[in-house]
mmCIF file of C-alpha atoms and ligand atoms in Angstrom:
data_model
loop_
_atom_site.group_PDB
_atom_site.id
_atom_site.type_symbol
_atom_site.label_atom_id
_atom_site.label_comp_id
_atom_site.label_asym_id
_atom_site.label_seq_id
_atom_site.Cartn_x
_atom_site.Cartn_y
_atom_site.Cartn_z
ATOM 1 C CA MET A 24 2.533 29.670 -26.089
ATOM 2 C CA PRO A 25 4.328 27.570 -24.228
ATOM 3 C CA LEU A 26 3.500 23.880 -24.589
ATOM 4 C CA ALA A 27 3.069 23.282 -21.132
ATOM 5 C CA ARG A 28 0.592 26.405 -20.734
ATOM 6 C CA GLU A 29 -1.462 24.983 -23.454
ATOM 7 C CA ALA A 30 -1.651 21.802 -22.228
ATOM 8 C CA VAL A 31 -2.624 23.209 -18.878
ATOM 9 C CA GLU A 32 -5.119 25.424 -20.211
ATOM 10 C CA LEU A 33 -6.940 22.537 -21.812
ATOM 11 C CA LEU A 34 -6.737 20.624 -18.922
ATOM 12 C CA VAL A 35 -8.811 23.659 -16.956
ATOM 13 C CA GLN A 36 -11.254 23.588 -20.194
ATOM 14 C CA ALA A 37 -11.616 19.998 -19.486
ATOM 15 C CA ALA A 38 -12.782 20.497 -15.996
ATOM 16 C CA ARG A 39 -15.575 22.710 -17.116
ATOM 17 C CA ALA A 40 -16.993 19.254 -17.241
ATOM 18 C CA TRP A 41 -17.569 18.456 -13.821
ATOM 19 C CA TYR A 42 -17.321 21.855 -11.883
ATOM 20 C CA PHE A 43 -20.282 23.701 -12.779
ATOM 21 C CA GLU A 44 -23.363 26.012 -11.778
ATOM 22 C CA GLY A 45 -26.681 24.782 -10.727
ATOM 23 C CA ASN A 46 -27.504 21.127 -10.927
ATOM 24 C CA GLN A 47 -27.348 18.419 -13.584
ATOM 25 C CA HIS A 48 -30.207 15.486 -13.241
ATOM 26 C CA GLY A 49 -30.816 17.133 -10.015
ATOM 27 C CA LEU A 50 -27.628 16.774 -8.470
ATOM 28 C CA ARG A 51 -24.579 19.722 -7.981
ATOM 29 C CA ASP A 52 -21.084 19.253 -8.836
ATOM 30 C CA ARG A 53 -20.202 18.374 -5.461
ATOM 31 C CA GLU A 54 -22.948 15.877 -4.768
ATOM 32 C CA TRP A 55 -21.853 14.204 -8.227
ATOM 33 C CA MET A 56 -18.044 14.283 -6.746
ATOM 34 C CA ALA A 57 -19.470 12.500 -3.829
ATOM 35 C CA LEU A 58 -21.499 9.895 -5.366
ATOM 36 C CA ARG A 59 -18.787 9.279 -7.919
ATOM 37 C CA PHE A 60 -16.099 8.728 -4.890
ATOM 38 C CA LEU A 61 -18.681 6.521 -3.239
ATOM 39 C CA GLY A 62 -19.061 4.559 -5.902
ATOM 40 C CA ARG A 63 -15.299 3.824 -6.370
ATOM 41 C CA ALA A 64 -14.248 3.804 -2.967
ATOM 42 C CA ASN A 65 -12.794 0.863 -0.902
ATOM 43 C CA ARG A 66 -14.460 -0.299 2.338
ATOM 44 C CA PHE A 67 -12.209 1.760 4.302
ATOM 45 C CA SER A 68 -12.772 5.009 2.302
ATOM 46 C CA ARG A 69 -16.335 5.132 2.355
ATOM 47 C CA THR A 70 -17.210 6.918 5.659
ATOM 48 C CA PRO A 71 -18.295 10.628 6.209
ATOM 49 C CA SER A 72 -15.139 11.731 7.407
ATOM 50 C CA ALA A 73 -13.180 10.150 4.263
ATOM 51 C CA LEU A 74 -15.844 11.889 1.895
ATOM 52 C CA ALA A 75 -14.953 15.057 3.594
ATOM 53 C CA GLY A 76 -11.431 14.811 3.230
ATOM 54 C CA PHE A 77 -12.086 13.831 -0.197
ATOM 55 C CA ILE A 78 -14.136 16.551 -1.812
ATOM 56 C CA GLY A 79 -12.373 19.179 0.409
ATOM 57 C CA ALA A 80 -15.420 19.991 2.708
ATOM 58 C CA THR A 81 -16.151 20.236 6.295
ATOM 59 C CA ARG A 82 -17.870 17.350 8.058
ATOM 60 C CA ALA A 83 -21.038 19.207 8.383
ATOM 61 C CA THR A 84 -21.147 19.755 4.362
ATOM 62 C CA ALA A 85 -20.145 16.363 3.820
ATOM 63 C CA SER A 86 -23.238 15.200 6.119
ATOM 64 C CA GLN A 87 -25.668 17.543 4.365
ATOM 65 C CA ILE A 88 -24.393 15.765 1.160
ATOM 66 C CA VAL A 89 -24.840 12.650 2.119
ATOM 67 C CA LYS A 90 -28.203 13.415 3.762
ATOM 68 C CA THR A 91 -29.152 14.747 0.029
ATOM 69 C CA LEU A 92 -28.077 11.673 -1.668
ATOM 70 C CA GLU A 93 -29.829 9.620 1.005
ATOM 71 C CA SER A 94 -32.802 11.398 0.077
ATOM 72 C CA LYS A 95 -32.766 10.617 -3.613
ATOM 73 C CA SER A 96 -32.037 6.868 -2.727
ATOM 74 C CA LEU A 97 -28.882 6.992 -4.382
ATOM 75 C CA LEU A 98 -27.226 6.107 -1.221
ATOM 76 C CA VAL A 99 -27.407 4.198 2.081
ATOM 77 C CA ARG A 100 -25.801 4.156 5.355
ATOM 78 C CA LYS A 101 -24.902 0.759 7.399
ATOM 79 C CA PRO A 102 -23.007 -0.529 10.086
ATOM 80 C CA SER A 103 -19.436 -1.197 9.423
ATOM 81 C CA HIS A 104 -18.543 -5.139 9.796
ATOM 82 C CA GLU A 105 -15.231 -3.772 11.284
ATOM 83 C CA ASP A 106 -16.394 -1.353 13.732
ATOM 84 C CA LYS A 107 -19.905 -1.124 14.776
ATOM 85 C CA ARG A 108 -19.506 2.195 16.133
ATOM 86 C CA SER A 109 -18.959 3.402 12.510
ATOM 87 C CA VAL A 110 -21.014 3.613 9.434
ATOM 88 C CA VAL A 111 -20.088 2.979 6.080
ATOM 89 C CA LEU A 112 -21.802 4.565 3.145
ATOM 90 C CA HIS A 113 -23.154 2.319 -0.071
ATOM 91 C CA VAL A 114 -24.121 3.554 -3.280
ATOM 92 C CA THR A 115 -27.390 1.879 -4.118
ATOM 93 C CA ALA A 116 -28.261 0.198 -7.433
ATOM 94 C CA GLN A 117 -30.331 3.326 -8.298
ATOM 95 C CA GLY A 118 -26.970 5.540 -7.418
ATOM 96 C CA ASP A 119 -25.001 3.256 -9.530
ATOM 97 C CA LYS A 120 -27.644 3.837 -12.447
ATOM 98 C CA CYS A 121 -27.587 7.607 -11.835
ATOM 99 C CA LEU A 122 -23.699 7.367 -12.138
ATOM 100 C CA ASN A 123 -23.780 5.161 -15.310
ATOM 101 C CA GLN A 124 -26.326 7.316 -17.512
ATOM 102 C CA HIS A 125 -26.095 10.585 -16.191
ATOM 103 C CA ASP A 126 -22.354 11.605 -14.712
ATOM 104 C CA PRO A 127 -21.075 14.840 -16.017
ATOM 105 C CA ILE A 128 -17.863 12.893 -16.332
ATOM 106 C CA ASN A 129 -19.198 10.323 -18.556
ATOM 107 C CA HIS A 130 -18.656 12.651 -21.988
ATOM 108 C CA VAL A 131 -14.640 12.706 -21.040
ATOM 109 C CA LEU A 132 -14.569 9.087 -19.975
ATOM 110 C CA ASN A 133 -15.893 8.352 -23.621
ATOM 111 C CA ALA A 134 -13.285 10.948 -25.179
ATOM 112 C CA VAL A 135 -10.523 9.449 -23.205
ATOM 113 C CA THR A 136 -11.346 5.761 -23.622
ATOM 114 C CA ALA A 137 -11.608 6.551 -27.733
ATOM 115 C CA LEU A 138 -7.932 7.532 -27.453
ATOM 116 C CA GLY A 139 -6.920 3.583 -27.405
ATOM 117 C CA THR A 140 -5.296 1.583 -24.604
ATOM 118 C CA ASP A 141 -1.961 2.706 -25.278
ATOM 119 C CA GLU A 142 -2.987 6.398 -25.349
ATOM 120 C CA CYS A 143 -4.923 5.876 -22.321
ATOM 121 C CA ILE A 144 -2.250 4.505 -20.277
ATOM 122 C CA ARG A 145 0.157 7.441 -21.070
ATOM 123 C CA LEU A 146 -2.169 10.011 -19.983
ATOM 124 C CA ARG A 147 -3.030 8.337 -16.992
ATOM 125 C CA ASP A 148 0.758 8.051 -16.060
ATOM 126 C CA SER A 149 1.367 11.499 -17.090
ATOM 127 C CA LEU A 150 -1.507 12.833 -14.970
ATOM 128 C CA ARG A 151 -0.297 11.049 -11.861
ATOM 129 C CA GLU A 152 3.236 12.272 -12.475
ATOM 130 C CA ILE A 153 1.598 15.877 -12.298
ATOM 131 C CA LEU A 154 -0.123 15.193 -9.194
ATOM 132 C CA ASN A 155 3.119 13.485 -7.558
ATOM 133 C CA HIS A 156 4.744 16.951 -8.281
ATOM 134 C CA LEU A 157 2.046 18.928 -6.857
ATOM 135 C CA ASP A 158 2.170 16.388 -3.777
ATOM 136 C CA ALA A 159 5.644 16.900 -3.467
ATOM 137 C CA ALA A 160 4.695 20.875 -3.270
ATOM 138 C CA HIS A 161 2.471 19.853 -0.058
ATOM 139 C CA GLN A 162 -0.542 19.473 -1.822
ATOM 140 C CA ARG A 163 -2.147 16.178 -0.972
ATOM 141 C CA LEU A 164 -3.096 13.350 -3.259
ATOM 142 C CA ASP A 165 -6.463 12.621 -1.917
ATOM 143 C CA ALA A 166 -6.924 9.102 -2.930
ATOM 144 C CA SER A 167 -5.545 6.191 -5.288
ATOM 145 C CA ILE A 168 -5.241 2.490 -5.613
ATOM 146 C CA CYS A 169 -3.926 0.017 -3.505
ATOM 147 C CA ARG A 170 -1.109 -1.030 -6.411
ATOM 148 C CA ASP A 171 0.727 2.092 -5.557
ATOM 149 C CA CYS A 172 0.610 2.211 -1.604
ATOM 150 C CA MET A 173 3.476 1.595 0.445
ATOM 151 C CA PHE A 174 0.890 -0.414 2.633
ATOM 152 C CA LEU A 175 -0.123 -2.899 0.161
ATOM 153 C CA ALA A 176 1.983 -6.277 0.815
ATOM 154 C CA GLU A 177 1.581 -9.876 -1.048
ATOM 155 C CA ARG A 178 -0.111 -12.295 1.275
ATOM 156 C CA GLY A 179 1.382 -15.617 1.919
ATOM 157 C CA PRO A 180 -1.000 -19.021 1.021
ATOM 158 C CA GLY A 181 -3.454 -19.858 3.825
ATOM 159 C CA THR A 182 -2.683 -16.981 5.622
ATOM 160 C CA GLY A 183 -5.264 -14.865 7.788
ATOM 161 C CA LYS A 184 -9.045 -15.429 8.582
ATOM 162 C CA GLY A 185 -11.988 -14.347 6.350
ATOM 163 C CA ARG A 186 -11.685 -13.112 2.648
ATOM 164 C CA GLY A 187 -9.883 -16.498 2.323
ATOM 165 C CA THR A 188 -9.193 -16.067 -1.510
ATOM 166 C CA ALA A 189 -7.632 -12.246 -0.673
ATOM 167 C CA GLU A 190 -4.210 -12.080 -2.591
ATOM 168 C CA PHE A 191 -3.122 -9.093 -0.347
ATOM 169 C CA MET A 192 -2.880 -7.457 2.738
ATOM 170 C CA CYS A 193 -3.182 -3.775 3.819
ATOM 171 C CA ARG A 194 -0.340 -3.423 6.510
ATOM 172 C CA LEU A 195 -1.902 0.002 7.870
ATOM 173 C CA TYR A 196 -5.661 -1.583 8.348
ATOM 174 C CA ARG A 197 -4.209 -5.095 9.103
ATOM 175 C CA ALA A 198 -6.974 -6.446 6.480
ATOM 176 C CA PRO A 199 -6.804 -8.806 3.653
ATOM 177 C CA ILE A 200 -7.429 -7.185 0.205
ATOM 178 C CA SER A 201 -8.817 -8.868 -2.930
ATOM 179 C CA LEU A 202 -7.290 -8.234 -6.248
ATOM 180 C CA GLU A 203 -10.579 -6.557 -7.232
ATOM 181 C CA GLU A 204 -10.171 -4.415 -4.165
ATOM 182 C CA THR A 205 -6.848 -3.145 -5.044
ATOM 183 C CA GLU A 206 -8.477 -0.978 -8.013
ATOM 184 C CA LEU A 207 -10.827 0.780 -5.411
ATOM 185 C CA LEU A 208 -9.876 4.204 -4.442
ATOM 186 C CA CYS A 209 -8.696 4.938 -0.800
ATOM 187 C CA THR A 210 -7.977 7.883 1.233
ATOM 188 C CA SER A 211 -5.377 6.348 3.188
ATOM 189 C CA PHE A 212 -3.014 5.842 0.426
ATOM 190 C CA GLU A 213 0.588 6.568 0.801
ATOM 191 C CA ARG A 214 2.318 6.627 -2.296
ATOM 192 C CA THR A 215 5.518 4.243 -3.055
ATOM 193 C CA ARG A 216 7.973 3.977 -6.014
ATOM 194 C CA ASP A 217 8.377 0.740 -5.514
ATOM 195 C CA ARG A 218 5.628 -0.424 -7.751
ATOM 196 C CA PRO A 219 4.192 -2.712 -9.205
ATOM 197 C CA LYS A 220 3.495 -5.431 -6.875
ATOM 198 C CA ILE A 221 0.657 -5.962 -8.993
ATOM 199 C CA GLU A 222 1.285 -7.122 -13.039
ATOM 200 C CA GLN A 223 1.336 -4.036 -15.249
ATOM 201 C CA HIS A 224 -0.610 -6.203 -18.163
ATOM 202 C CA LEU A 225 -4.120 -5.600 -15.940
ATOM 203 C CA ASP A 226 -3.779 -1.997 -17.194
ATOM 204 C CA ARG A 227 -5.185 -3.263 -20.304
ATOM 205 C CA GLY A 228 -7.885 -5.208 -18.954
ATOM 206 C CA ARG A 229 -9.023 -2.398 -16.933
ATOM 207 C CA VAL A 230 -9.127 0.265 -19.842
ATOM 208 C CA ALA A 231 -10.735 -2.166 -21.635
ATOM 209 C CA SER A 232 -13.528 -2.789 -19.240
ATOM 210 C CA GLN A 233 -14.092 1.071 -18.749
ATOM 211 C CA GLY A 234 -15.217 1.645 -22.515
HETATM 212 S S1 SF4 B 2 -3.162 -0.815 0.968
HETATM 213 FE FE1 SF4 B 2 -2.964 1.795 1.000
HETATM 214 S S2 SF4 B 2 -4.496 1.947 -0.517
HETATM 215 FE FE2 SF4 B 2 -4.663 0.113 0.035
HETATM 216 S S3 SF4 B 2 -6.150 -0.300 1.763
HETATM 217 FE FE3 SF4 B 2 -4.325 -0.143 2.544
HETATM 218 S S4 SF4 B 2 -3.503 2.100 3.016
HETATM 219 FE FE4 SF4 B 2 -5.527 1.867 1.693
#
């Protein structure tokens, strides 16, 4: 069997962990996907429309999923600090606990962590490269983190107001971004090849903290 086909077929088998019939611990696979995304998304992407885009659903379907997660006290809506007419979705402490204990991808996460840091970084980079190829073939990369985004800029000392310790600036939202926020998912991400703006050695800390 060609090596590439064998690898892709293994990926398809791995995907059974997060695409399934029925529910696990009371949530269907799309509800898990939504909760997982909202637990990792930055403040610009925790909106009903960004959620709909990420999970590939209509606004009506995403809204129904939000209602289901709210009814289980896993999610709350709060007015946006940036735009009072908008709402931002927040995963509750109970939602975080649910993700930590029962997220169907946790077994895969543990298995990938067990590969070790170097293998983990290689796997991450290979998967990103594959997604970049798919992106070039007109399939969107749904979300990624600031460090590879063309809108991220370093912030000069003493510039801007609020979030005074923020090290970076998002040129799209014209908003300060802290180092921690650069690791959150954003659906407005636009890929750049001009990386890294953030030291690569941070990868090792990130892999270690996911264990
Ligand atoms: S820099 Fe890019 S990924 Fe980060 S918040 Fe701005 S648009 Fe989103």
